[in-house]
Amino acid sequence: MRIGVLTSGGDCPGLNAVIRGIVRKGIRSHNASFVGIRDGWRGLLEDDMFDMSMLDVRGLSGRGGTILGTSRTHPYEGGGPERMREVMAAHGIDAIIAIGGEGTLAGASRLVAEEGLNIIGVPKTIDNDLGGTDYTFGFDSAQAIATEAIDRLRTTAESHHRCMVIEVMGRNVGWIALHAGMAGGAHAILMPEFPVSFDQIEEWVTSARDRGRAPIVVVAEGFIPEGLDEQVADRGVDNKGRTRLGGIADFLAPKIEEITGIESRATILGHLQRGGSPTAYDRVLSTRLGMAAADLARNEDWGKMASLKATEIVSVDMASAVDSLKSVPAQRWEEAQVLFG
């Protein structure tokens, strides 16, 4: 079997470890051969690819980014499925393993269901917002980076008796904010799933100040503050028309200073959360998901994706995984609030 591998959408730590897991398992256990497809669906549509051996994936476990490159090209652009069939036939490719998040896997699921293409999925996103899997690789690394940033900002906040407002990624869910905020001892965590009034923010911040602490507020980029009807997005849209979130910390910091009288500063972590080496957890999870994807391709389980359930790697339907965003449940929000203020 000859298998094409692509990475699509936003980059994150662990992508290279997945590629390594796929290629090593596929060659050693299934006698498969592999084609690396550059820049996601673009490479498949434009015939930009190369033969990939075990030598090409040597030493990739701890390397950030993706050796294949990535893009947000839509699979139905530039000739769409018909063009994909032509390119796959020209290279003798029997199947595709698509590594990506909600957009990538939604496109892959549609290509399987409507076009009959042979595709396996691997769930990737730092946001941890995909259904069908307990965790996505990249999330642990992102929350670890955010936690370290909180730890570092706390020392300067305490030195100057300031409130620090730290903005993390996550788009429309608050998983990174929740986990990094809890790990970093934040005095308030603000997430898109749960509206919070300025009165409540003031109470948490002043309570921390009154106990002699420098208040730490962690906010997810998709949080909508009181008085606004939509998310703060001061960076326009990308070339696909998708809103570039970011700037909520810059919006909140002066508001918090105004209502509490505490000098406040904003820090936006941004793409720092996507870069660098993956954590040990993400390296292991990525490798296991990659090996499982190679098995799914060998078994011709098209339309499936490798998934983490508890500690086991299983397969689930891609279509069910992208039905809806996996939001932070109310139970986790209620659990965290006892730590605030």
PDB file of C-alpha atoms in Angstrom, residues 127-128 139 165-182 186 188-197 200-201 204 217-226 231 245 248 252 326-340:
ATOM      1  CA  ASP A 127      -7.441  24.177  21.343  1.00  0.00           C
ATOM      2  CA  ASN A 128      -8.567  20.648  22.377  1.00  0.00           C
ATOM      3  CA  PHE A 139      -2.885  20.841  23.738  1.00  0.00           C
ATOM      4  CA  VAL A 165      -4.102  39.982  32.301  1.00  0.00           C
ATOM      5  CA  ILE A 166      -2.763  37.075  30.236  1.00  0.00           C
ATOM      6  CA  GLU A 167      -4.444  36.158  26.953  1.00  0.00           C
ATOM      7  CA  VAL A 168      -4.176  32.601  25.664  1.00  0.00           C
ATOM      8  CA  MET A 169      -5.405  30.937  22.486  1.00  0.00           C
ATOM      9  CA  GLY A 170      -8.361  28.577  22.153  1.00  0.00           C
ATOM     10  CA  ARG A 171     -10.676  30.297  19.669  1.00  0.00           C
ATOM     11  CA  ASN A 172     -14.225  29.472  20.814  1.00  0.00           C
ATOM     12  CA  VAL A 173     -13.367  27.233  23.761  1.00  0.00           C
ATOM     13  CA  GLY A 174     -11.532  27.791  27.024  1.00  0.00           C
ATOM     14  CA  TRP A 175      -9.526  24.598  27.563  1.00  0.00           C
ATOM     15  CA  ILE A 176      -6.092  26.262  27.463  1.00  0.00           C
ATOM     16  CA  ALA A 177      -7.256  29.085  29.729  1.00  0.00           C
ATOM     17  CA  LEU A 178      -8.797  26.644  32.201  1.00  0.00           C
ATOM     18  CA  HIS A 179      -5.836  24.286  32.472  1.00  0.00           C
ATOM     19  CA  ALA A 180      -3.087  26.916  32.359  1.00  0.00           C
ATOM     20  CA  GLY A 181      -5.027  29.151  34.743  1.00  0.00           C
ATOM     21  CA  MET A 182      -5.527  26.383  37.276  1.00  0.00           C
ATOM     22  CA  ALA A 186      -4.811  32.379  38.434  1.00  0.00           C
ATOM     23  CA  ALA A 188      -9.715  34.634  37.625  1.00  0.00           C
ATOM     24  CA  ILE A 189     -10.178  32.594  34.455  1.00  0.00           C
ATOM     25  CA  LEU A 190     -12.396  33.945  31.678  1.00  0.00           C
ATOM     26  CA  MET A 191     -13.679  31.611  28.945  1.00  0.00           C
ATOM     27  CA  PRO A 192     -16.051  31.882  25.962  1.00  0.00           C
ATOM     28  CA  GLU A 193     -18.394  29.259  27.409  1.00  0.00           C
ATOM     29  CA  PHE A 194     -19.267  31.199  30.568  1.00  0.00           C
ATOM     30  CA  PRO A 195     -20.204  34.925  30.619  1.00  0.00           C
ATOM     31  CA  VAL A 196     -18.790  36.880  33.568  1.00  0.00           C
ATOM     32  CA  SER A 197     -19.793  40.397  34.618  1.00  0.00           C
ATOM     33  CA  GLN A 200     -17.586  39.607  39.331  1.00  0.00           C
ATOM     34  CA  ILE A 201     -14.166  40.277  37.794  1.00  0.00           C
ATOM     35  CA  TRP A 204     -12.094  38.382  42.214  1.00  0.00           C
ATOM     36  CA  VAL A 217      -6.349  37.054  35.228  1.00  0.00           C
ATOM     37  CA  VAL A 218      -6.173  34.452  32.440  1.00  0.00           C
ATOM     38  CA  VAL A 219      -8.501  35.079  29.521  1.00  0.00           C
ATOM     39  CA  ALA A 220      -9.197  32.958  26.450  1.00  0.00           C
ATOM     40  CA  GLU A 221      -9.021  34.882  23.178  1.00  0.00           C
ATOM     41  CA  GLY A 222     -12.678  34.100  22.401  1.00  0.00           C
ATOM     42  CA  PHE A 223     -14.121  35.468  25.663  1.00  0.00           C
ATOM     43  CA  ILE A 224     -16.879  38.052  25.134  1.00  0.00           C
ATOM     44  CA  PRO A 225     -16.889  40.679  27.899  1.00  0.00           C
ATOM     45  CA  GLU A 226     -19.970  42.311  29.345  1.00  0.00           C
ATOM     46  CA  GLN A 231     -15.570  38.633  20.276  1.00  0.00           C
ATOM     47  CA  LEU A 245      -9.073  36.638  17.264  1.00  0.00           C
ATOM     48  CA  ILE A 248      -9.222  40.822  24.536  1.00  0.00           C
ATOM     49  CA  LEU A 252      -9.726  44.139  29.650  1.00  0.00           C
ATOM     50  CA  LYS A 326     -15.990  20.134  22.512  1.00  0.00           C
ATOM     51  CA  SER A 327     -16.580  22.938  24.995  1.00  0.00           C
ATOM     52  CA  VAL A 328     -15.536  23.165  28.626  1.00  0.00           C
ATOM     53  CA  PRO A 329     -18.400  21.587  30.622  1.00  0.00           C
ATOM     54  CA  ALA A 330     -20.166  23.467  33.407  1.00  0.00           C
ATOM     55  CA  GLN A 331     -18.840  21.007  35.987  1.00  0.00           C
ATOM     56  CA  ARG A 332     -15.240  22.017  35.242  1.00  0.00           C
ATOM     57  CA  TRP A 333     -16.156  25.718  35.459  1.00  0.00           C
ATOM     58  CA  GLU A 334     -17.888  25.259  38.813  1.00  0.00           C
ATOM     59  CA  GLU A 335     -14.952  23.226  40.085  1.00  0.00           C
ATOM     60  CA  ALA A 336     -12.461  25.960  39.206  1.00  0.00           C
ATOM     61  CA  GLN A 337     -14.359  28.902  40.697  1.00  0.00           C
ATOM     62  CA  VAL A 338     -13.522  27.952  44.272  1.00  0.00           C
ATOM     63  CA  LEU A 339      -9.906  28.865  43.425  1.00  0.00           C
ATOM     64  CA  PHE A 340     -10.709  32.397  42.209  1.00  0.00           C
TER      65      PHE A 340
END
